[in-house]
């Protein structure tokens, strides 16, 4: 059946339009709930998921719990002293930390880096921290390489990956490209926080 006149639709066409409107409404509700934090996201490694919890020891023996960083934008950075791209990126990471350390983002205030090394030997790990001037990061290494619990938890295989996590613990970017990480930081920094205030009441 075809349209008989302006404004008249066949039952099939009417059904398709209603279904499209329902899907649009559902998508809008999902977006609002994401912004407002009104629903608990799934634990996972995709954008929008709640990031896995990190509990470990820092090199000085201090206990570390990622929950202590709630409210901050956190870059979880997997690297190794023997990995050339990691070493090349180290200077860039320190620049990102310097640039965004005191920034305000949507859902986050301040920026920190949690650096998880997949090294197996202590000497190159500690020497790289010193040589690359990485003293302002939270460093974690259990010296089990890619078989470490955190590497398995974050599914790190061949490529080192960065996870950008907001103050609510949600993953907002995943990439081994620091350009993408920086772009997301700029985007999250430029959001007008007051615009979404009503959703968070």
JSON list of C-alpha atoms in Angstrom, two decimals:
[
{"chain": "A", "resi": 1, "resn": "UNK", "atom": "CA", "xyz": [0.00, 0.00, 0.00]},
{"chain": "A", "resi": 2, "resn": "UNK", "atom": "CA", "xyz": [1.35, 3.44, -0.87]},
{"chain": "A", "resi": 3, "resn": "UNK", "atom": "CA", "xyz": [0.56, 6.88, 0.47]},
{"chain": "A", "resi": 4, "resn": "UNK", "atom": "CA", "xyz": [-2.97, 7.85, -0.60]},
{"chain": "A", "resi": 5, "resn": "UNK", "atom": "CA", "xyz": [-2.65, 11.52, 0.27]},
{"chain": "A", "resi": 6, "resn": "UNK", "atom": "CA", "xyz": [-0.43, 13.96, 2.16]},
{"chain": "A", "resi": 7, "resn": "UNK", "atom": "CA", "xyz": [-0.17, 12.99, 5.82]},
{"chain": "A", "resi": 8, "resn": "UNK", "atom": "CA", "xyz": [-1.46, 9.41, 5.34]},
{"chain": "A", "resi": 9, "resn": "UNK", "atom": "CA", "xyz": [0.87, 6.48, 5.87]},
{"chain": "A", "resi": 10, "resn": "UNK", "atom": "CA", "xyz": [0.39, 2.78, 5.42]},
{"chain": "A", "resi": 11, "resn": "UNK", "atom": "CA", "xyz": [0.38, 0.69, 8.64]},
{"chain": "A", "resi": 12, "resn": "UNK", "atom": "CA", "xyz": [3.91, -0.48, 7.82]},
{"chain": "A", "resi": 13, "resn": "UNK", "atom": "CA", "xyz": [5.19, 3.07, 7.31]},
{"chain": "A", "resi": 14, "resn": "UNK", "atom": "CA", "xyz": [3.47, 4.22, 10.50]},
{"chain": "A", "resi": 15, "resn": "UNK", "atom": "CA", "xyz": [5.04, 1.34, 12.45]},
{"chain": "A", "resi": 16, "resn": "UNK", "atom": "CA", "xyz": [8.50, 2.20, 11.11]},
{"chain": "A", "resi": 17, "resn": "UNK", "atom": "CA", "xyz": [8.13, 5.86, 12.12]},
{"chain": "A", "resi": 18, "resn": "UNK", "atom": "CA", "xyz": [6.91, 4.99, 15.61]},
{"chain": "A", "resi": 19, "resn": "UNK", "atom": "CA", "xyz": [9.77, 2.53, 16.05]},
{"chain": "A", "resi": 20, "resn": "UNK", "atom": "CA", "xyz": [12.29, 5.18, 14.96]},
{"chain": "A", "resi": 21, "resn": "UNK", "atom": "CA", "xyz": [10.87, 7.66, 17.48]},
{"chain": "A", "resi": 22, "resn": "UNK", "atom": "CA", "xyz": [11.02, 5.08, 20.28]},
{"chain": "A", "resi": 23, "resn": "UNK", "atom": "CA", "xyz": [14.66, 4.26, 19.44]},
{"chain": "A", "resi": 24, "resn": "UNK", "atom": "CA", "xyz": [15.51, 7.97, 19.44]},
{"chain": "A", "resi": 25, "resn": "UNK", "atom": "CA", "xyz": [13.85, 8.44, 22.84]},
{"chain": "A", "resi": 26, "resn": "UNK", "atom": "CA", "xyz": [15.71, 5.44, 24.30]},
{"chain": "A", "resi": 27, "resn": "UNK", "atom": "CA", "xyz": [19.04, 6.74, 22.97]},
{"chain": "A", "resi": 28, "resn": "UNK", "atom": "CA", "xyz": [18.33, 10.11, 24.59]},
{"chain": "A", "resi": 29, "resn": "UNK", "atom": "CA", "xyz": [17.57, 8.50, 27.94]},
{"chain": "A", "resi": 30, "resn": "UNK", "atom": "CA", "xyz": [20.77, 6.46, 27.78]},
{"chain": "A", "resi": 31, "resn": "UNK", "atom": "CA", "xyz": [22.80, 9.62, 27.09]},
{"chain": "A", "resi": 32, "resn": "UNK", "atom": "CA", "xyz": [21.17, 11.52, 29.96]},
{"chain": "A", "resi": 33, "resn": "UNK", "atom": "CA", "xyz": [21.75, 8.63, 32.35]},
{"chain": "A", "resi": 34, "resn": "UNK", "atom": "CA", "xyz": [25.41, 8.52, 31.30]},
{"chain": "A", "resi": 35, "resn": "UNK", "atom": "CA", "xyz": [25.82, 12.23, 31.99]},
{"chain": "A", "resi": 36, "resn": "UNK", "atom": "CA", "xyz": [23.95, 12.12, 35.26]},
{"chain": "A", "resi": 37, "resn": "UNK", "atom": "CA", "xyz": [25.54, 8.96, 36.58]},
{"chain": "A", "resi": 38, "resn": "UNK", "atom": "CA", "xyz": [22.04, 7.78, 37.52]},
{"chain": "A", "resi": 39, "resn": "UNK", "atom": "CA", "xyz": [22.68, 4.23, 36.34]},
{"chain": "A", "resi": 40, "resn": "UNK", "atom": "CA", "xyz": [25.61, 2.04, 37.27]},
{"chain": "A", "resi": 41, "resn": "UNK", "atom": "CA", "xyz": [27.67, 1.21, 34.17]},
{"chain": "A", "resi": 42, "resn": "UNK", "atom": "CA", "xyz": [28.96, -2.28, 33.51]},
{"chain": "A", "resi": 43, "resn": "UNK", "atom": "CA", "xyz": [32.51, -3.14, 34.50]},
{"chain": "A", "resi": 44, "resn": "UNK", "atom": "CA", "xyz": [34.57, -3.46, 31.33]},
{"chain": "A", "resi": 45, "resn": "UNK", "atom": "CA", "xyz": [37.18, -2.01, 29.02]},
{"chain": "A", "resi": 46, "resn": "UNK", "atom": "CA", "xyz": [35.03, -0.13, 26.50]},
{"chain": "A", "resi": 47, "resn": "UNK", "atom": "CA", "xyz": [34.27, 3.56, 26.49]},
{"chain": "A", "resi": 48, "resn": "UNK", "atom": "CA", "xyz": [31.44, 4.17, 28.95]},
{"chain": "A", "resi": 49, "resn": "UNK", "atom": "CA", "xyz": [32.28, 1.12, 31.08]},
{"chain": "A", "resi": 50, "resn": "UNK", "atom": "CA", "xyz": [33.42, 1.36, 34.67]},
{"chain": "A", "resi": 51, "resn": "UNK", "atom": "CA", "xyz": [37.15, 0.65, 34.69]},
{"chain": "A", "resi": 52, "resn": "UNK", "atom": "CA", "xyz": [38.49, -2.34, 36.62]},
{"chain": "A", "resi": 53, "resn": "UNK", "atom": "CA", "xyz": [39.72, -1.49, 40.09]},
{"chain": "A", "resi": 54, "resn": "UNK", "atom": "CA", "xyz": [43.47, -1.29, 40.63]},
{"chain": "A", "resi": 55, "resn": "UNK", "atom": "CA", "xyz": [44.89, -2.42, 43.96]},
{"chain": "A", "resi": 56, "resn": "UNK", "atom": "CA", "xyz": [48.66, -2.78, 44.17]},
{"chain": "A", "resi": 57, "resn": "UNK", "atom": "CA", "xyz": [51.83, -1.57, 45.87]},
{"chain": "A", "resi": 58, "resn": "UNK", "atom": "CA", "xyz": [53.94, 1.38, 44.80]},
{"chain": "A", "resi": 59, "resn": "UNK", "atom": "CA", "xyz": [57.74, 0.98, 44.61]},
{"chain": "A", "resi": 60, "resn": "UNK", "atom": "CA", "xyz": [58.20, 2.37, 48.13]},
{"chain": "A", "resi": 61, "resn": "UNK", "atom": "CA", "xyz": [55.81, -0.23, 49.53]},
{"chain": "A", "resi": 62, "resn": "UNK", "atom": "CA", "xyz": [52.86, 2.13, 49.91]},
{"chain": "A", "resi": 63, "resn": "UNK", "atom": "CA", "xyz": [49.49, 0.54, 49.20]},
{"chain": "A", "resi": 64, "resn": "UNK", "atom": "CA", "xyz": [47.65, 1.93, 46.19]},
{"chain": "A", "resi": 65, "resn": "UNK", "atom": "CA", "xyz": [43.91, 1.75, 45.53]},
{"chain": "A", "resi": 66, "resn": "UNK", "atom": "CA", "xyz": [42.44, 3.43, 42.44]},
{"chain": "A", "resi": 67, "resn": "UNK", "atom": "CA", "xyz": [39.38, 4.39, 44.51]},
{"chain": "A", "resi": 68, "resn": "UNK", "atom": "CA", "xyz": [41.61, 6.97, 46.21]},
{"chain": "A", "resi": 69, "resn": "UNK", "atom": "CA", "xyz": [41.70, 8.88, 42.91]},
{"chain": "A", "resi": 70, "resn": "UNK", "atom": "CA", "xyz": [37.92, 9.22, 42.62]},
{"chain": "A", "resi": 71, "resn": "UNK", "atom": "CA", "xyz": [37.03, 12.66, 41.32]},
{"chain": "A", "resi": 72, "resn": "UNK", "atom": "CA", "xyz": [40.20, 12.98, 39.22]},
{"chain": "A", "resi": 73, "resn": "UNK", "atom": "CA", "xyz": [40.84, 12.34, 35.54]},
{"chain": "A", "resi": 74, "resn": "UNK", "atom": "CA", "xyz": [43.23, 9.37, 35.47]},
{"chain": "A", "resi": 75, "resn": "UNK", "atom": "CA", "xyz": [45.43, 8.08, 32.68]},
{"chain": "A", "resi": 76, "resn": "UNK", "atom": "CA", "xyz": [46.20, 4.39, 33.23]},
{"chain": "A", "resi": 77, "resn": "UNK", "atom": "CA", "xyz": [49.32, 3.91, 31.16]},
{"chain": "A", "resi": 78, "resn": "UNK", "atom": "CA", "xyz": [50.76, 0.47, 30.35]},
{"chain": "A", "resi": 79, "resn": "UNK", "atom": "CA", "xyz": [54.41, 0.59, 29.32]},
{"chain": "A", "resi": 80, "resn": "UNK", "atom": "CA", "xyz": [57.80, -1.12, 29.67]},
{"chain": "A", "resi": 81, "resn": "UNK", "atom": "CA", "xyz": [61.40, 0.08, 29.68]},
{"chain": "A", "resi": 82, "resn": "UNK", "atom": "CA", "xyz": [62.21, -2.24, 26.74]},
{"chain": "A", "resi": 83, "resn": "UNK", "atom": "CA", "xyz": [59.29, -0.98, 24.62]},
{"chain": "A", "resi": 84, "resn": "UNK", "atom": "CA", "xyz": [60.55, 1.70, 22.22]},
{"chain": "A", "resi": 85, "resn": "UNK", "atom": "CA", "xyz": [57.18, 3.46, 21.64]},
{"chain": "A", "resi": 86, "resn": "UNK", "atom": "CA", "xyz": [56.71, 3.67, 25.41]},
{"chain": "A", "resi": 87, "resn": "UNK", "atom": "CA", "xyz": [60.08, 5.32, 25.87]},
{"chain": "A", "resi": 88, "resn": "UNK", "atom": "CA", "xyz": [59.37, 7.78, 23.06]},
{"chain": "A", "resi": 89, "resn": "UNK", "atom": "CA", "xyz": [56.02, 8.67, 24.66]},
{"chain": "A", "resi": 90, "resn": "UNK", "atom": "CA", "xyz": [57.37, 9.14, 28.18]},
{"chain": "A", "resi": 91, "resn": "UNK", "atom": "CA", "xyz": [58.37, 12.77, 27.62]},
{"chain": "A", "resi": 92, "resn": "UNK", "atom": "CA", "xyz": [54.95, 13.48, 26.10]},
{"chain": "A", "resi": 93, "resn": "UNK", "atom": "CA", "xyz": [53.23, 11.97, 29.15]},
{"chain": "A", "resi": 94, "resn": "UNK", "atom": "CA", "xyz": [55.15, 14.26, 31.49]},
{"chain": "A", "resi": 95, "resn": "UNK", "atom": "CA", "xyz": [54.06, 17.21, 29.33]},
{"chain": "A", "resi": 96, "resn": "UNK", "atom": "CA", "xyz": [50.42, 16.09, 29.50]},
{"chain": "A", "resi": 97, "resn": "UNK", "atom": "CA", "xyz": [50.68, 15.85, 33.28]},
{"chain": "A", "resi": 98, "resn": "UNK", "atom": "CA", "xyz": [52.18, 19.32, 33.51]},
{"chain": "A", "resi": 99, "resn": "UNK", "atom": "CA", "xyz": [49.53, 20.76, 31.19]},
{"chain": "A", "resi": 100, "resn": "UNK", "atom": "CA", "xyz": [46.42, 19.17, 32.74]},
{"chain": "A", "resi": 101, "resn": "UNK", "atom": "CA", "xyz": [47.40, 18.49, 36.38]},
{"chain": "A", "resi": 102, "resn": "UNK", "atom": "CA", "xyz": [45.14, 21.25, 37.72]},
{"chain": "A", "resi": 103, "resn": "UNK", "atom": "CA", "xyz": [42.52, 21.30, 34.99]},
{"chain": "A", "resi": 104, "resn": "UNK", "atom": "CA", "xyz": [38.78, 20.94, 35.54]},
{"chain": "A", "resi": 105, "resn": "UNK", "atom": "CA", "xyz": [36.94, 18.45, 33.35]},
{"chain": "A", "resi": 106, "resn": "UNK", "atom": "CA", "xyz": [33.40, 17.18, 33.08]},
{"chain": "A", "resi": 107, "resn": "UNK", "atom": "CA", "xyz": [33.00, 14.96, 36.19]},
{"chain": "A", "resi": 108, "resn": "UNK", "atom": "CA", "xyz": [36.67, 15.44, 37.17]},
{"chain": "A", "resi": 109, "resn": "UNK", "atom": "CA", "xyz": [39.07, 17.88, 38.79]},
{"chain": "A", "resi": 110, "resn": "UNK", "atom": "CA", "xyz": [42.80, 17.41, 38.28]},
{"chain": "A", "resi": 111, "resn": "UNK", "atom": "CA", "xyz": [44.72, 14.90, 36.22]},
{"chain": "A", "resi": 112, "resn": "UNK", "atom": "CA", "xyz": [47.09, 12.11, 37.31]},
{"chain": "A", "resi": 113, "resn": "UNK", "atom": "CA", "xyz": [48.94, 9.25, 35.63]},
{"chain": "A", "resi": 114, "resn": "UNK", "atom": "CA", "xyz": [48.99, 5.68, 36.93]},
{"chain": "A", "resi": 115, "resn": "UNK", "atom": "CA", "xyz": [51.95, 4.04, 35.21]},
{"chain": "A", "resi": 116, "resn": "UNK", "atom": "CA", "xyz": [51.82, 0.23, 35.09]},
{"chain": "A", "resi": 117, "resn": "UNK", "atom": "CA", "xyz": [55.07, -1.30, 33.92]},
{"chain": "A", "resi": 118, "resn": "UNK", "atom": "CA", "xyz": [55.27, -4.73, 32.31]},
{"chain": "A", "resi": 119, "resn": "UNK", "atom": "CA", "xyz": [58.98, -5.01, 33.07]},
{"chain": "A", "resi": 120, "resn": "UNK", "atom": "CA", "xyz": [60.39, -8.23, 34.53]},
{"chain": "A", "resi": 121, "resn": "UNK", "atom": "CA", "xyz": [63.62, -6.80, 35.92]},
{"chain": "A", "resi": 122, "resn": "UNK", "atom": "CA", "xyz": [63.99, -4.12, 38.57]},
{"chain": "A", "resi": 123, "resn": "UNK", "atom": "CA", "xyz": [67.15, -2.39, 37.33]},
{"chain": "A", "resi": 124, "resn": "UNK", "atom": "CA", "xyz": [65.86, -1.21, 33.92]},
{"chain": "A", "resi": 125, "resn": "UNK", "atom": "CA", "xyz": [62.51, -0.28, 35.49]},
{"chain": "A", "resi": 126, "resn": "UNK", "atom": "CA", "xyz": [64.02, 2.00, 38.12]},
{"chain": "A", "resi": 127, "resn": "UNK", "atom": "CA", "xyz": [66.67, 3.43, 35.79]},
{"chain": "A", "resi": 128, "resn": "UNK", "atom": "CA", "xyz": [64.04, 4.35, 33.19]},
{"chain": "A", "resi": 129, "resn": "UNK", "atom": "CA", "xyz": [61.95, 6.19, 35.77]},
{"chain": "A", "resi": 130, "resn": "UNK", "atom": "CA", "xyz": [65.05, 8.21, 36.66]},
{"chain": "A", "resi": 131, "resn": "UNK", "atom": "CA", "xyz": [66.33, 8.79, 33.12]},
{"chain": "A", "resi": 132, "resn": "UNK", "atom": "CA", "xyz": [62.91, 9.74, 31.71]},
{"chain": "A", "resi": 133, "resn": "UNK", "atom": "CA", "xyz": [62.04, 11.90, 34.75]},
{"chain": "A", "resi": 134, "resn": "UNK", "atom": "CA", "xyz": [58.82, 10.06, 35.59]},
{"chain": "A", "resi": 135, "resn": "UNK", "atom": "CA", "xyz": [58.83, 10.88, 39.30]},
{"chain": "A", "resi": 136, "resn": "UNK", "atom": "CA", "xyz": [55.35, 12.44, 39.39]},
{"chain": "A", "resi": 137, "resn": "UNK", "atom": "CA", "xyz": [53.53, 9.29, 38.24]},
{"chain": "A", "resi": 138, "resn": "UNK", "atom": "CA", "xyz": [51.99, 6.57, 40.40]},
{"chain": "A", "resi": 139, "resn": "UNK", "atom": "CA", "xyz": [54.23, 3.61, 39.48]},
{"chain": "A", "resi": 140, "resn": "UNK", "atom": "CA", "xyz": [53.13, -0.01, 39.69]},
{"chain": "A", "resi": 141, "resn": "UNK", "atom": "CA", "xyz": [55.14, -3.08, 38.67]},
{"chain": "A", "resi": 142, "resn": "UNK", "atom": "CA", "xyz": [54.93, -6.67, 39.93]},
{"chain": "A", "resi": 143, "resn": "UNK", "atom": "CA", "xyz": [57.76, -7.81, 37.62]},
{"chain": "A", "resi": 144, "resn": "UNK", "atom": "CA", "xyz": [55.64, -10.53, 36.03]},
{"chain": "A", "resi": 145, "resn": "UNK", "atom": "CA", "xyz": [55.63, -8.95, 32.57]},
{"chain": "A", "resi": 146, "resn": "UNK", "atom": "CA", "xyz": [52.57, -9.51, 30.41]},
{"chain": "A", "resi": 147, "resn": "UNK", "atom": "CA", "xyz": [51.45, -12.26, 32.76]},
{"chain": "A", "resi": 148, "resn": "UNK", "atom": "CA", "xyz": [50.86, -9.74, 35.55]},
{"chain": "A", "resi": 149, "resn": "UNK", "atom": "CA", "xyz": [47.39, -9.62, 37.07]},
{"chain": "A", "resi": 150, "resn": "UNK", "atom": "CA", "xyz": [46.77, -6.07, 35.91]},
{"chain": "A", "resi": 151, "resn": "UNK", "atom": "CA", "xyz": [47.88, -6.84, 32.34]},
{"chain": "A", "resi": 152, "resn": "UNK", "atom": "CA", "xyz": [45.37, -9.69, 32.27]},
{"chain": "A", "resi": 153, "resn": "UNK", "atom": "CA", "xyz": [42.67, -7.60, 33.91]},
{"chain": "A", "resi": 154, "resn": "UNK", "atom": "CA", "xyz": [43.07, -4.87, 31.28]},
{"chain": "A", "resi": 155, "resn": "UNK", "atom": "CA", "xyz": [43.60, -7.41, 28.48]},
{"chain": "A", "resi": 156, "resn": "UNK", "atom": "CA", "xyz": [46.99, -6.05, 27.41]},
{"chain": "A", "resi": 157, "resn": "UNK", "atom": "CA", "xyz": [48.44, -8.30, 24.72]},
{"chain": "A", "resi": 158, "resn": "UNK", "atom": "CA", "xyz": [50.74, -7.10, 21.94]},
{"chain": "A", "resi": 159, "resn": "UNK", "atom": "CA", "xyz": [50.30, -3.32, 22.07]},
{"chain": "A", "resi": 160, "resn": "UNK", "atom": "CA", "xyz": [50.58, -1.16, 25.15]},
{"chain": "A", "resi": 161, "resn": "UNK", "atom": "CA", "xyz": [47.31, 0.66, 25.75]},
{"chain": "A", "resi": 162, "resn": "UNK", "atom": "CA", "xyz": [46.25, 3.78, 27.62]},
{"chain": "A", "resi": 163, "resn": "UNK", "atom": "CA", "xyz": [42.92, 4.08, 29.42]},
{"chain": "A", "resi": 164, "resn": "UNK", "atom": "CA", "xyz": [41.58, 7.54, 30.24]},
{"chain": "A", "resi": 165, "resn": "UNK", "atom": "CA", "xyz": [39.17, 7.33, 33.19]},
{"chain": "A", "resi": 166, "resn": "UNK", "atom": "CA", "xyz": [37.02, 10.16, 34.51]},
{"chain": "A", "resi": 167, "resn": "UNK", "atom": "CA", "xyz": [36.23, 11.09, 38.10]},
{"chain": "A", "resi": 168, "resn": "UNK", "atom": "CA", "xyz": [33.25, 8.72, 38.18]},
{"chain": "A", "resi": 169, "resn": "UNK", "atom": "CA", "xyz": [35.45, 5.79, 37.21]},
{"chain": "A", "resi": 170, "resn": "UNK", "atom": "CA", "xyz": [34.15, 5.59, 33.63]},
{"chain": "A", "resi": 171, "resn": "UNK", "atom": "CA", "xyz": [36.44, 4.98, 30.69]},
{"chain": "A", "resi": 172, "resn": "UNK", "atom": "CA", "xyz": [36.26, 7.96, 28.33]},
{"chain": "A", "resi": 173, "resn": "UNK", "atom": "CA", "xyz": [39.06, 6.97, 25.91]},
{"chain": "A", "resi": 174, "resn": "UNK", "atom": "CA", "xyz": [41.24, 3.97, 25.12]},
{"chain": "A", "resi": 175, "resn": "UNK", "atom": "CA", "xyz": [44.19, 4.28, 22.78]},
{"chain": "A", "resi": 176, "resn": "UNK", "atom": "CA", "xyz": [47.92, 3.76, 22.36]},
{"chain": "A", "resi": 177, "resn": "UNK", "atom": "CA", "xyz": [47.99, 7.10, 20.52]},
{"chain": "A", "resi": 178, "resn": "UNK", "atom": "CA", "xyz": [48.65, 10.01, 22.88]},
{"chain": "A", "resi": 179, "resn": "UNK", "atom": "CA", "xyz": [47.24, 12.45, 20.32]},
{"chain": "A", "resi": 180, "resn": "UNK", "atom": "CA", "xyz": [43.82, 10.87, 20.87]},
{"chain": "A", "resi": 181, "resn": "UNK", "atom": "CA", "xyz": [44.28, 10.96, 24.63]},
{"chain": "A", "resi": 182, "resn": "UNK", "atom": "CA", "xyz": [45.24, 14.65, 24.52]},
{"chain": "A", "resi": 183, "resn": "UNK", "atom": "CA", "xyz": [42.34, 15.45, 22.20]},
{"chain": "A", "resi": 184, "resn": "UNK", "atom": "CA", "xyz": [39.90, 13.82, 24.63]},
{"chain": "A", "resi": 185, "resn": "UNK", "atom": "CA", "xyz": [41.44, 15.72, 27.55]},
{"chain": "A", "resi": 186, "resn": "UNK", "atom": "CA", "xyz": [40.95, 19.01, 25.70]},
{"chain": "A", "resi": 187, "resn": "UNK", "atom": "CA", "xyz": [37.38, 18.04, 24.81]},
{"chain": "A", "resi": 188, "resn": "UNK", "atom": "CA", "xyz": [36.50, 17.07, 28.39]},
{"chain": "A", "resi": 189, "resn": "UNK", "atom": "CA", "xyz": [38.17, 20.23, 29.68]},
{"chain": "A", "resi": 190, "resn": "UNK", "atom": "CA", "xyz": [36.17, 22.47, 27.33]},
{"chain": "A", "resi": 191, "resn": "UNK", "atom": "CA", "xyz": [32.75, 21.14, 28.40]},
{"chain": "A", "resi": 192, "resn": "UNK", "atom": "CA", "xyz": [30.63, 23.69, 30.26]},
{"chain": "A", "resi": 193, "resn": "UNK", "atom": "CA", "xyz": [30.13, 21.88, 33.58]},
{"chain": "A", "resi": 194, "resn": "UNK", "atom": "CA", "xyz": [27.19, 24.10, 34.56]},
{"chain": "A", "resi": 195, "resn": "UNK", "atom": "CA", "xyz": [25.31, 22.99, 31.47]},
{"chain": "A", "resi": 196, "resn": "UNK", "atom": "CA", "xyz": [24.88, 19.50, 32.95]},
{"chain": "A", "resi": 197, "resn": "UNK", "atom": "CA", "xyz": [24.42, 20.56, 36.58]},
{"chain": "A", "resi": 198, "resn": "UNK", "atom": "CA", "xyz": [20.65, 20.00, 36.48]},
{"chain": "A", "resi": 199, "resn": "UNK", "atom": "CA", "xyz": [21.11, 16.37, 35.46]},
{"chain": "A", "resi": 200, "resn": "UNK", "atom": "CA", "xyz": [23.35, 15.70, 38.45]},
{"chain": "A", "resi": 201, "resn": "UNK", "atom": "CA", "xyz": [20.96, 16.94, 41.17]}
]
